[in-house]
Short mmCIF file of C-alpha atoms and ligand atoms in Angstrom, two decimals:
data_model
loop_
_atom_site.label_atom_id
_atom_site.label_comp_id
_atom_site.label_asym_id
_atom_site.label_seq_id
_atom_site.Cartn_x
_atom_site.Cartn_y
_atom_site.Cartn_z
CA GLU A 243 14.43 9.91 39.89
CA PRO A 244 15.70 12.34 36.53
CA VAL A 245 13.94 15.83 36.89
CA PRO A 246 12.36 17.73 34.09
CA SER A 247 14.62 19.50 31.89
CA PHE A 248 15.49 23.25 33.07
CA ASP A 249 17.69 26.30 32.95
CA TYR A 250 19.32 26.91 36.27
CA VAL A 251 20.50 30.69 36.05
CA ILE A 252 23.11 31.47 38.77
CA PHE A 253 24.44 35.39 39.58
CA GLY A 254 27.24 35.46 41.20
CA ALA A 255 28.71 32.38 39.38
CA THR A 256 32.37 33.38 39.91
CA GLY A 257 32.32 33.51 44.07
CA ASP A 258 32.51 31.38 47.03
CA LEU A 259 29.38 30.27 47.05
CA THR A 260 28.99 28.93 43.57
CA MET A 261 32.73 27.00 43.57
CA ARG A 262 32.26 25.45 46.84
CA LYS A 263 28.39 24.29 46.87
CA LEU A 264 26.58 25.17 44.23
CA LEU A 265 28.90 23.33 41.44
CA PRO A 266 29.65 20.41 43.42
CA ALA A 267 25.66 20.29 44.34
CA LEU A 268 24.91 20.34 40.87
CA CYS A 269 27.69 17.91 39.62
CA ARG A 270 26.49 15.15 42.24
CA ARG A 271 22.88 15.50 41.49
CA PHE A 272 24.23 14.84 38.23
CA ALA A 273 26.03 12.14 38.50
CA GLU A 274 23.42 10.06 40.31
CA GLY A 275 21.45 10.44 37.26
CA GLN A 276 18.87 13.09 38.60
CA ILE A 277 20.02 16.07 36.01
CA PRO A 278 19.16 15.81 32.01
CA ALA A 279 21.63 15.76 29.73
CA ASP A 280 20.01 18.76 27.63
CA ALA A 281 19.51 20.89 30.81
CA GLN A 282 21.59 24.06 30.88
CA ILE A 283 23.28 25.80 33.97
CA ILE A 284 24.40 28.92 33.46
CA GLY A 285 26.91 30.94 34.99
CA THR A 286 26.87 34.95 35.07
CA ALA A 287 29.05 37.34 36.97
CA ARG A 288 30.69 40.57 35.81
CA SER A 289 34.55 39.11 34.82
CA PRO A 290 34.95 39.17 30.93
CA LEU A 291 34.96 35.25 30.52
CA ASP A 292 34.20 33.31 27.86
CA ASP A 293 32.41 28.96 28.80
CA ALA A 294 35.98 27.27 28.12
CA ALA A 295 37.28 29.98 30.81
CA TYR A 296 34.43 29.63 33.64
CA ARG A 297 34.28 25.36 32.82
CA GLU A 298 37.98 25.84 33.52
CA ARG A 299 37.21 27.05 36.92
CA GLY A 300 34.40 24.94 37.79
CA LEU A 301 36.74 22.41 37.05
CA LYS A 302 39.59 23.44 39.26
CA ALA A 303 36.30 23.84 41.88
CA LEU A 304 35.10 20.43 41.67
CA ARG A 305 38.94 18.97 41.82
CA GLU A 306 38.82 20.51 45.61
CA TYR A 307 35.18 20.19 46.00
CA VAL A 308 33.90 17.13 45.45
CA ARG A 309 35.12 13.58 47.03
CA GLU A 310 38.30 12.48 45.43
CA ASP A 311 36.06 8.98 45.49
CA GLU A 312 33.24 10.56 43.80
CA PHE A 313 34.94 12.50 41.46
CA VAL A 314 35.01 10.28 37.64
CA ASP A 315 36.72 12.25 35.20
CA ALA A 316 33.74 11.35 32.58
CA THR A 317 31.09 12.27 34.20
CA VAL A 318 32.41 15.95 35.51
CA GLU A 319 33.37 16.43 32.00
CA ARG A 320 29.81 15.30 31.07
CA PHE A 321 28.49 17.63 33.23
CA LEU A 322 30.88 20.24 31.99
CA GLY A 323 29.05 20.22 29.09
CA LEU A 324 26.08 21.80 30.42
CA VAL A 325 27.72 24.12 31.80
CA HIS A 326 27.84 27.71 30.18
CA TYR A 327 28.90 31.43 31.17
CA VAL A 328 27.28 34.80 30.37
CA SER A 329 29.28 37.65 31.50
CA LEU A 330 26.68 40.02 32.99
CA ASN A 331 26.22 42.35 35.80
CA GLY A 332 22.64 41.48 36.98
CA ALA A 333 21.75 44.91 38.31
CA ASP A 334 22.89 46.69 35.29
CA ALA A 335 20.35 47.06 33.01
CA GLU A 336 21.96 48.00 30.27
CA GLY A 337 23.97 44.87 30.49
CA ASN A 338 24.42 41.61 28.37
CA TRP A 339 20.73 40.82 29.36
CA ALA A 340 20.23 39.64 25.38
CA GLY A 341 23.60 37.12 25.43
CA LEU A 342 21.42 35.96 28.64
CA SER A 343 18.14 35.73 26.75
CA ALA A 344 19.47 34.43 23.85
CA ARG A 345 20.33 30.96 25.76
CA LEU A 346 17.84 30.96 27.54
CA ASP A 347 15.55 31.37 24.02
CA ALA A 348 17.01 28.72 22.21
CA ALA A 349 16.19 25.36 25.02
CA GLY A 350 12.26 27.05 25.23
CA SER A 351 10.39 29.01 27.15
CA GLU A 352 8.47 26.14 28.59
CA ARG A 353 11.36 24.61 30.50
CA VAL A 354 11.84 24.85 34.16
CA ARG A 355 14.08 28.23 34.81
CA VAL A 356 15.78 28.81 38.20
CA PHE A 357 16.89 32.05 38.76
CA TYR A 358 19.79 31.94 41.63
CA LEU A 359 21.20 35.11 43.61
CA ALA A 360 24.00 34.29 45.05
CA THR A 361 25.35 38.12 44.82
CA ALA A 362 25.11 40.86 47.68
CA PRO A 363 21.70 40.65 49.04
CA ASP A 364 21.88 44.68 47.87
CA LEU A 365 21.38 43.82 44.15
CA TYR A 366 18.77 41.47 44.42
CA GLY A 367 15.93 43.77 43.69
CA ALA A 368 17.50 44.96 41.01
CA ILE A 369 18.54 41.96 39.68
CA ALA A 370 14.54 40.29 40.27
CA GLN A 371 13.62 43.58 37.81
CA ASN A 372 16.06 43.10 35.23
CA ILE A 373 15.33 39.58 34.75
CA ASN A 374 11.79 40.52 34.47
CA GLU A 375 11.48 42.85 32.54
CA LYS A 376 13.61 41.97 30.35
CA GLY A 377 10.99 39.31 29.46
CA LEU A 378 13.38 36.67 31.30
CA ARG A 379 10.69 35.58 33.52
CA THR A 380 8.88 32.46 32.43
CA GLU A 381 5.61 30.57 33.98
CA GLN A 382 7.73 27.95 34.81
CA SER A 383 10.64 30.37 36.47
CA ARG A 384 11.52 30.42 40.28
CA ILE A 385 14.20 32.93 41.71
CA VAL A 386 16.11 31.53 44.92
CA LEU A 387 17.68 34.16 47.08
CA GLU A 388 20.77 33.07 49.24
CA LYS A 389 21.56 34.39 52.59
CA PRO A 390 21.44 36.84 54.06
CA ILE A 391 18.47 38.22 53.03
CA GLY A 392 19.28 41.67 54.74
CA THR A 393 20.90 42.83 57.90
CA ASP A 394 18.59 43.74 59.83
CA LEU A 395 14.69 43.83 59.84
CA ALA A 396 14.19 47.24 57.52
CA THR A 397 16.68 45.94 55.32
CA ALA A 398 14.97 42.36 54.70
CA ARG A 399 12.08 43.73 54.07
CA MET A 400 13.41 46.29 51.57
CA VAL A 401 14.59 42.61 49.45
CA ASN A 402 11.86 41.13 50.52
CA GLU A 403 10.00 44.02 48.55
CA GLY A 404 12.37 44.53 46.18
CA VAL A 405 12.00 40.94 44.40
CA GLY A 406 8.63 40.66 45.47
CA ARG A 407 7.69 43.64 42.84
CA HIS A 408 8.87 41.38 40.01
CA PHE A 409 8.19 37.27 41.19
CA PRO A 410 5.04 36.56 42.92
CA GLU A 411 5.84 34.98 46.39
CA ASN A 412 5.34 31.36 45.86
CA SER A 413 7.73 31.69 43.11
CA ILE A 414 10.26 32.95 45.39
CA TYR A 415 12.78 30.47 47.39
CA ARG A 416 14.63 31.59 50.20
CA ILE A 417 17.20 29.44 50.62
CA ASP A 418 18.41 28.00 53.92
CA HIS A 419 20.66 25.19 53.92
CA TYR A 420 20.32 23.71 57.21
CA LEU A 421 17.02 22.90 55.80
CA GLY A 422 18.92 20.84 53.69
CA LYS A 423 20.60 18.79 56.32
CA GLU A 424 19.12 15.34 56.58
CA ALA A 425 19.61 15.28 60.28
CA VAL A 426 17.06 18.41 60.29
CA GLN A 427 14.48 17.17 58.00
CA ASN A 428 14.84 14.45 60.40
CA VAL A 429 13.80 16.31 63.87
CA ILE A 430 10.61 15.94 61.91
CA ALA A 431 10.06 12.21 61.08
CA LEU A 432 11.09 11.99 64.50
CA ARG A 433 9.07 14.18 66.07
CA PHE A 434 5.44 13.15 64.75
CA ALA A 435 6.27 9.65 62.96
CA ASN A 436 7.26 8.19 66.77
CA PRO A 437 3.85 8.96 69.25
CA MET A 438 6.06 7.94 71.99
CA LEU A 439 8.78 11.08 71.48
CA GLU A 440 5.63 13.02 70.05
CA ARG A 441 3.57 12.66 74.06
CA LEU A 442 6.89 13.62 75.61
CA TRP A 443 7.39 16.81 73.52
CA ASP A 444 6.75 19.50 76.02
CA ARG A 445 7.19 21.38 79.20
CA GLU A 446 6.31 18.71 81.49
CA SER A 447 8.98 16.40 80.13
CA ILE A 448 11.94 18.48 79.11
CA GLU A 449 13.53 20.87 81.06
CA TYR A 450 15.57 22.65 77.98
CA VAL A 451 16.94 22.28 74.19
CA GLN A 452 20.41 23.25 73.48
CA ILE A 453 21.14 24.07 69.80
CA THR A 454 25.01 24.37 68.92
CA ALA A 455 26.75 25.04 65.78
CA ALA A 456 29.92 24.99 66.26
CA GLU A 457 33.00 25.44 63.78
CA THR A 458 36.76 25.26 64.10
CA VAL A 459 37.41 27.41 61.32
CA GLY A 460 37.90 31.46 61.41
CA LEU A 461 37.76 33.66 58.74
CA GLU A 462 38.57 31.41 56.02
CA GLY A 463 39.44 34.93 53.75
CA ARG A 464 35.44 36.10 54.27
CA GLY A 465 36.24 39.02 56.53
CA GLY A 466 34.91 41.93 54.19
CA TYR A 467 31.55 39.83 54.57
CA TYR A 468 32.24 38.06 57.95
CA ASP A 469 33.37 41.96 59.85
CA GLY A 470 30.04 43.19 58.99
CA SER A 471 27.74 40.77 60.26
CA GLY A 472 29.05 38.42 62.90
CA ALA A 473 28.23 35.71 64.44
CA LEU A 474 24.21 36.20 65.00
CA ARG A 475 23.21 37.26 61.45
CA ASP A 476 25.47 34.88 60.11
CA MET A 477 24.39 31.83 61.82
CA ILE A 478 21.49 32.45 64.53
CA GLN A 479 19.10 34.81 62.74
CA ASN A 480 18.68 32.00 60.27
CA HIS A 481 20.07 28.65 60.70
CA LEU A 482 19.81 28.46 64.48
CA LEU A 483 16.61 29.53 64.29
CA GLN A 484 15.16 27.30 61.70
CA VAL A 485 16.64 24.16 63.66
CA LEU A 486 14.72 25.52 67.00
CA THR A 487 11.45 26.07 64.33
CA VAL A 488 11.54 22.31 63.77
CA VAL A 489 12.13 21.49 67.24
CA ALA A 490 9.45 23.65 68.30
CA MET A 491 6.53 24.21 66.12
CA GLU A 492 3.21 22.24 66.99
CA ARG A 493 2.12 18.99 64.50
CA PRO A 494 1.21 21.00 61.30
CA SER A 495 -2.27 19.43 59.68
CA SER A 496 0.07 18.08 56.92
CA LEU A 497 3.55 18.28 55.64
CA ASP A 498 2.35 20.96 52.78
CA ALA A 499 4.95 24.04 52.56
CA ASP A 500 2.94 26.31 53.78
CA ALA A 501 1.23 24.08 56.42
CA LEU A 502 4.56 23.57 57.67
CA ARG A 503 5.59 26.99 57.14
CA ASP A 504 2.69 28.40 59.26
CA GLU A 505 3.80 26.41 62.36
CA LYS A 506 7.59 27.43 62.31
CA VAL A 507 6.35 31.24 61.60
CA ARG A 508 3.92 30.76 65.08
CA VAL A 509 6.98 29.87 66.87
CA LEU A 510 8.99 32.55 65.90
CA THR A 511 6.57 34.90 66.55
CA SER A 512 5.82 33.66 70.00
CA LEU A 513 9.53 34.34 71.22
CA LYS A 514 9.84 35.94 73.78
CA PRO A 515 11.40 39.58 73.17
CA LEU A 516 15.29 39.98 74.33
CA ASP A 517 16.30 43.51 73.89
CA ARG A 518 18.38 46.19 75.86
CA ASN A 519 16.45 45.41 78.82
CA ASN A 520 17.52 41.80 79.56
CA LEU A 521 20.15 41.18 77.01
CA ALA A 522 22.67 41.12 79.71
CA ALA A 523 21.10 38.10 81.44
CA ASN A 524 20.34 36.21 78.32
CA VAL A 525 22.70 36.64 75.47
CA ALA A 526 26.61 36.39 75.85
CA ARG A 527 28.78 37.64 72.27
CA GLY A 528 32.03 36.82 71.82
CA GLN A 529 35.55 36.97 69.92
CA TYR A 530 38.23 35.03 70.00
CA VAL A 531 41.72 36.07 70.56
CA ARG A 532 44.85 33.74 69.70
CA GLY A 533 44.80 30.14 70.78
CA THR A 534 45.22 26.58 69.36
CA THR A 535 42.83 24.53 67.35
CA ARG A 536 43.86 21.00 66.28
CA GLY A 537 46.75 21.26 67.69
CA GLN A 538 47.78 24.04 65.58
CA ALA A 539 48.58 27.51 67.03
CA VAL A 540 45.87 30.43 65.44
CA PRO A 541 45.46 34.64 65.42
CA ALA A 542 43.15 35.98 66.95
CA TYR A 543 40.78 37.74 65.08
CA ARG A 544 41.30 40.71 64.55
CA GLU A 545 44.89 39.35 62.93
CA GLU A 546 43.15 37.62 60.37
CA LEU A 547 41.04 40.72 58.86
CA PRO A 548 42.21 42.36 56.10
CA ASP A 549 43.78 45.58 57.80
CA GLU A 550 44.24 44.02 61.35
CA ALA A 551 41.55 47.10 62.67
CA PRO A 552 39.97 47.03 65.30
CA SER A 553 36.67 45.70 65.45
CA ASN A 554 33.31 44.60 67.52
CA THR A 555 32.25 41.71 65.92
CA GLU A 556 30.57 38.90 67.53
CA THR A 557 32.62 35.04 66.47
CA PHE A 558 30.36 33.78 69.27
CA VAL A 559 27.16 33.77 70.62
CA ALA A 560 24.96 32.28 73.32
CA LEU A 561 21.95 32.58 74.38
CA LYS A 562 18.59 32.07 76.08
CA ALA A 563 15.21 32.15 73.74
CA GLU A 564 11.87 31.39 75.64
CA ILE A 565 8.73 30.70 73.61
CA ASP A 566 5.88 32.42 75.31
CA ASN A 567 2.95 29.15 74.73
CA PRO A 568 1.67 26.73 76.41
CA ARG A 569 3.42 24.21 75.14
CA TRP A 570 7.01 25.63 75.82
CA GLN A 571 6.33 28.06 78.62
CA GLY A 572 9.44 27.95 81.53
CA VAL A 573 11.54 26.05 79.02
CA PRO A 574 14.99 27.26 77.71
CA PHE A 575 15.93 26.74 74.36
CA TYR A 576 19.71 27.36 74.48
CA LEU A 577 21.28 28.12 71.14
CA ARG A 578 25.16 28.75 70.37
CA SER A 579 27.23 29.35 67.46
CA GLY A 580 30.76 30.41 67.21
CA LYS A 581 34.16 29.85 65.20
CA ARG A 582 37.75 28.70 65.98
CA MET A 583 35.05 25.81 68.40
CA PRO A 584 37.17 23.04 69.46
CA GLU A 585 35.52 21.18 66.54
CA LYS A 586 33.43 21.24 64.10
CA LEU A 587 29.83 19.82 65.32
CA THR A 588 26.40 20.66 64.83
CA GLU A 589 23.62 19.12 67.27
CA ILE A 590 19.92 19.44 69.34
CA VAL A 591 19.98 18.54 72.88
CA ILE A 592 16.56 17.71 74.65
CA GLN A 593 17.64 17.31 78.31
CA PHE A 594 14.40 15.81 80.12
CA ARG A 595 13.68 16.55 83.24
CA ALA A 596 14.86 14.49 86.07
CA GLY A 597 13.10 11.88 88.14
CA GLU A 598 12.26 11.17 92.10
CA PRO A 599 14.47 9.36 94.16
CA GLY A 600 13.38 6.01 93.83
CA LEU A 601 14.28 2.21 93.56
CA PHE A 602 17.34 2.94 92.48
CA GLY A 603 18.82 5.14 94.69
CA ALA A 604 19.04 9.16 94.17
CA ALA A 605 17.45 10.53 91.89
CA ARG A 606 18.23 10.00 87.93
CA PRO A 607 19.62 12.87 86.10
CA GLY A 608 17.05 13.23 83.23
CA SER A 609 18.14 11.82 79.76
CA ARG A 610 19.47 13.58 77.21
CA LEU A 611 18.55 12.80 73.67
CA VAL A 612 21.16 14.11 71.38
CA ILE A 613 20.71 15.06 67.43
CA ARG A 614 23.52 14.98 65.66
CA VAL A 615 23.39 17.41 62.63
CA GLN A 616 26.86 16.96 61.97
CA PRO A 617 29.24 15.15 61.39
CA ASN A 618 27.97 11.59 61.73
CA GLU A 619 24.32 12.35 61.61
CA SER A 620 23.27 10.23 64.16
CA VAL A 621 19.98 10.53 66.85
CA ILE A 622 21.29 8.48 70.45
CA LEU A 623 19.45 8.67 73.71
CA PRO A 624 21.01 6.98 76.56
CA LEU A 625 19.13 4.87 78.61
CA PHE A 626 19.67 2.72 82.13
CA VAL A 627 19.90 -0.49 81.84
CA LYS A 628 20.48 -3.37 84.46
CA GLN A 629 24.01 -4.04 84.46
CA PRO A 630 24.74 -7.44 83.76
CA GLY A 631 25.89 -10.14 86.77
CA SER A 632 24.36 -7.41 89.39
CA THR A 633 21.39 -8.27 91.05
CA PHE A 634 19.84 -4.37 91.01
CA GLY A 635 23.12 -2.23 89.68
CA LEU A 636 22.27 0.05 86.90
CA ASP A 637 24.43 0.84 83.52
CA GLU A 638 23.79 3.27 81.24
CA VAL A 639 24.17 2.77 77.57
CA ASP A 640 23.34 4.30 74.75
CA ALA A 641 20.71 3.11 71.97
CA LEU A 642 22.18 4.77 68.63
CA SER A 643 21.13 5.10 65.91
CA LYS A 644 22.51 6.39 62.93
CA LEU A 645 20.78 8.62 60.13
CA GLY A 646 21.54 5.37 57.42
CA GLU A 647 24.64 2.65 57.24
CA PRO A 648 28.08 4.80 56.30
CA GLY A 649 29.07 3.18 53.04
CA ARG A 650 25.54 2.60 52.31
CA ILE A 651 23.92 5.52 52.22
CA ARG A 652 25.86 8.80 51.13
CA PHE A 653 24.59 11.87 52.48
CA ARG A 654 23.56 14.45 49.92
CA ASP A 655 25.19 17.99 50.61
CA SER A 656 22.42 20.33 51.80
CA TYR A 657 22.32 22.24 48.86
CA GLU A 658 22.08 19.34 46.57
CA GLY A 659 18.21 18.47 47.55
CA LEU A 660 17.19 21.86 48.03
CA MET A 661 18.85 23.40 44.40
CA LEU A 662 16.61 20.60 43.31
CA ASP A 663 13.65 20.96 45.10
CA ALA A 664 13.81 24.36 43.38
CA VAL A 665 13.47 22.63 40.41
CA LYS A 666 10.78 20.52 41.08
CA GLY A 667 9.02 23.19 42.29
CA SER A 668 8.53 22.09 46.14
CA PRO A 669 9.42 25.03 48.52
CA ALA A 670 8.44 23.14 51.77
CA LEU A 671 12.28 23.33 52.77
CA PHE A 672 12.55 27.15 51.95
CA VAL A 673 11.83 30.12 53.75
CA ARG A 674 8.56 32.27 53.68
CA LYS A 675 8.79 35.89 53.73
CA ASP A 676 7.06 35.94 56.81
CA GLU A 677 9.07 33.54 58.09
CA THR A 678 12.77 35.66 57.78
CA GLU A 679 10.98 38.47 58.86
CA ALA A 680 9.63 37.53 62.03
CA ALA A 681 13.48 35.70 62.47
CA TRP A 682 14.41 39.26 61.67
CA ALA A 683 12.14 40.80 64.22
CA TRP A 684 13.78 38.88 66.98
CA VAL A 685 17.08 39.61 66.11
CA THR A 686 17.30 43.06 65.56
CA PRO A 687 16.75 43.99 69.19
CA ILE A 688 19.70 42.70 70.24
CA LEU A 689 21.74 44.23 67.75
CA GLN A 690 20.52 47.12 68.97
CA GLY A 691 21.36 46.09 72.81
CA TRP A 692 24.49 45.47 71.80
CA SER A 693 25.28 48.93 69.80
CA GLU A 694 24.13 50.70 73.00
CA ALA A 695 26.07 48.61 74.94
CA ALA A 696 29.45 49.91 76.96
CA ASN A 697 31.68 46.81 76.23
CA GLY A 698 31.80 44.87 73.28
CA PRO A 699 32.20 40.92 72.92
CA ASP A 700 34.03 38.92 75.43
CA ALA A 701 37.14 37.60 74.67
CA TYR A 702 37.49 33.70 74.21
CA ALA A 703 41.03 31.76 73.21
CA ALA A 704 40.53 30.34 69.97
CA GLY A 705 40.12 26.53 70.97
CA THR A 706 37.59 26.90 73.75
CA TRP A 707 33.68 26.90 74.17
CA GLY A 708 33.70 30.66 73.66
CA PRO A 709 33.53 33.14 77.15
CA ASP A 710 32.98 32.22 80.45
CA SER A 711 30.02 34.55 79.74
CA ALA A 712 28.37 31.14 77.76
CA ARG A 713 29.04 29.19 81.10
CA GLU A 714 27.03 31.54 83.38
CA LEU A 715 23.89 31.97 81.06
CA LEU A 716 23.17 28.66 81.66
CA ALA A 717 24.84 28.20 85.27
CA ARG A 718 22.16 30.77 86.72
CA ALA A 719 19.53 28.10 85.92
CA GLY A 720 21.74 25.25 86.87
CA HIS A 721 22.04 23.84 83.62
CA GLN A 722 25.12 22.73 81.63
CA TRP A 723 26.21 23.05 77.77
CA VAL A 724 26.89 19.18 76.57
CA GLU A 725 30.10 19.05 76.97
CA ASP A 726 30.60 20.40 80.59
CA ALA A 727 28.01 17.33 81.99
C1 LIG B 849 27.26 29.63 56.15
C2 LIG B 849 28.03 30.45 56.91
O1 LIG B 849 25.73 30.22 56.15
O2 LIG B 849 26.85 28.64 56.80
C3 LIG B 849 28.92 30.19 57.20
O3 LIG B 849 27.82 32.26 56.17
C4 LIG B 849 29.46 29.08 58.02
O4 LIG B 849 30.08 31.36 58.26
C5 LIG B 849 28.72 28.05 57.93
O5 LIG B 849 30.65 28.32 58.71
C6 LIG B 849 28.47 26.60 57.74
O6 LIG B 849 27.26 26.02 57.33
P1 LIG B 849 27.77 24.06 57.40
O7 LIG B 849 26.91 23.58 56.45
O8 LIG B 849 29.09 23.83 57.16
O9 LIG B 849 27.38 23.74 59.14
#
């Protein structure tokens, strides 16, 4: 159903994220009839463009990033009619705030205003300040902050404080697009709507958990950002820890935003610290060298960097996290993420404990419940059944549940739902300040440990599942990554 009319102001409107994700997401929501015809989408950036030139860029992006079968000329044209551009450096108090203000005032101050910050995060404080001091922040305003919120705990606090001086916390929406993924949200439904699973969800029944986010792409021309970041900051601090929190949290008292987020924070603050003293045993990092992905020879990470500079940035991380609470004591949560892996795959694997030797002979290996986040959102639960025709032979079958019928349900891109949640004022799937900071508090000592280490990342060939050290990490506990089992 349509949301009430709104003004959506995007800072960083000529950037990659806006073109690839934000405009396509809004366009699809418009096509689905959720965005009223008098809404305004106002891009701002430094480039001197007018509405027509910006729409031209928008159209090009939509052609590229909206699926062909969803791209309807007339609809896209109407959508672009809602799009405007104001040339403005958001961090500069002397910028063209009057231009932006005029656009917004024309629509009135009663409507919801969303300010979406997709610039470098060190500008967030200044942009928030300008929005506020130029009188653009209304009662019905919210500010959305893209990741990364800082590069370590200290800078994350600076960003949060900088924005927090000008917007109340309940109007600050920190986006993590993994929380917009259907299958991630589904973890909450699976766990708490199925008493059978809820009862099995603890150290008594679960031996370990694996959370993998593998990508086949390399740098994608983002070297400037990525080389200063690396996989730990780019994927683990936010996306994978967010997935971990929904897998591990206690049952929240309700599905309210704060009830949910309180439980998620408790998970993060219960993570056992990893630091220089135990890194070697618990964390593997890698950087890809030349190899082959999907039949294509690809260059090494260093060769993809603009100046082919030597770099110790990790393009792969695998680590063993442990949660120090009664439910999870002693259960490893293995997280890993990497570029140039053999496939694009995000999944959660819940490894149940093995049974005792019994009626059917040797002990049965424990089942693995797989929650596939992408591609092909699904839940897979293998079960042993009697082999047809035999007396008591066993077969393993997969009870498979697609989280929707292909062709019938279109999975929304993760940004679609979240961008409109910000309009509706529903923050449940956004990250609270204390959550971001708890995640950084856990990640920062790992970064520190690495910076003091004698060795850099281990090499792995592009197109493989990372360095040997990642396999050894599990082998030490007698465990295996899902693709090796
Ligand atoms: C982004 C990272 O947050 O997530 C990228 O900055 C990464 O490096 C991307 O490619 C992965 O998102 P998805 O939705 O494709 O899994």
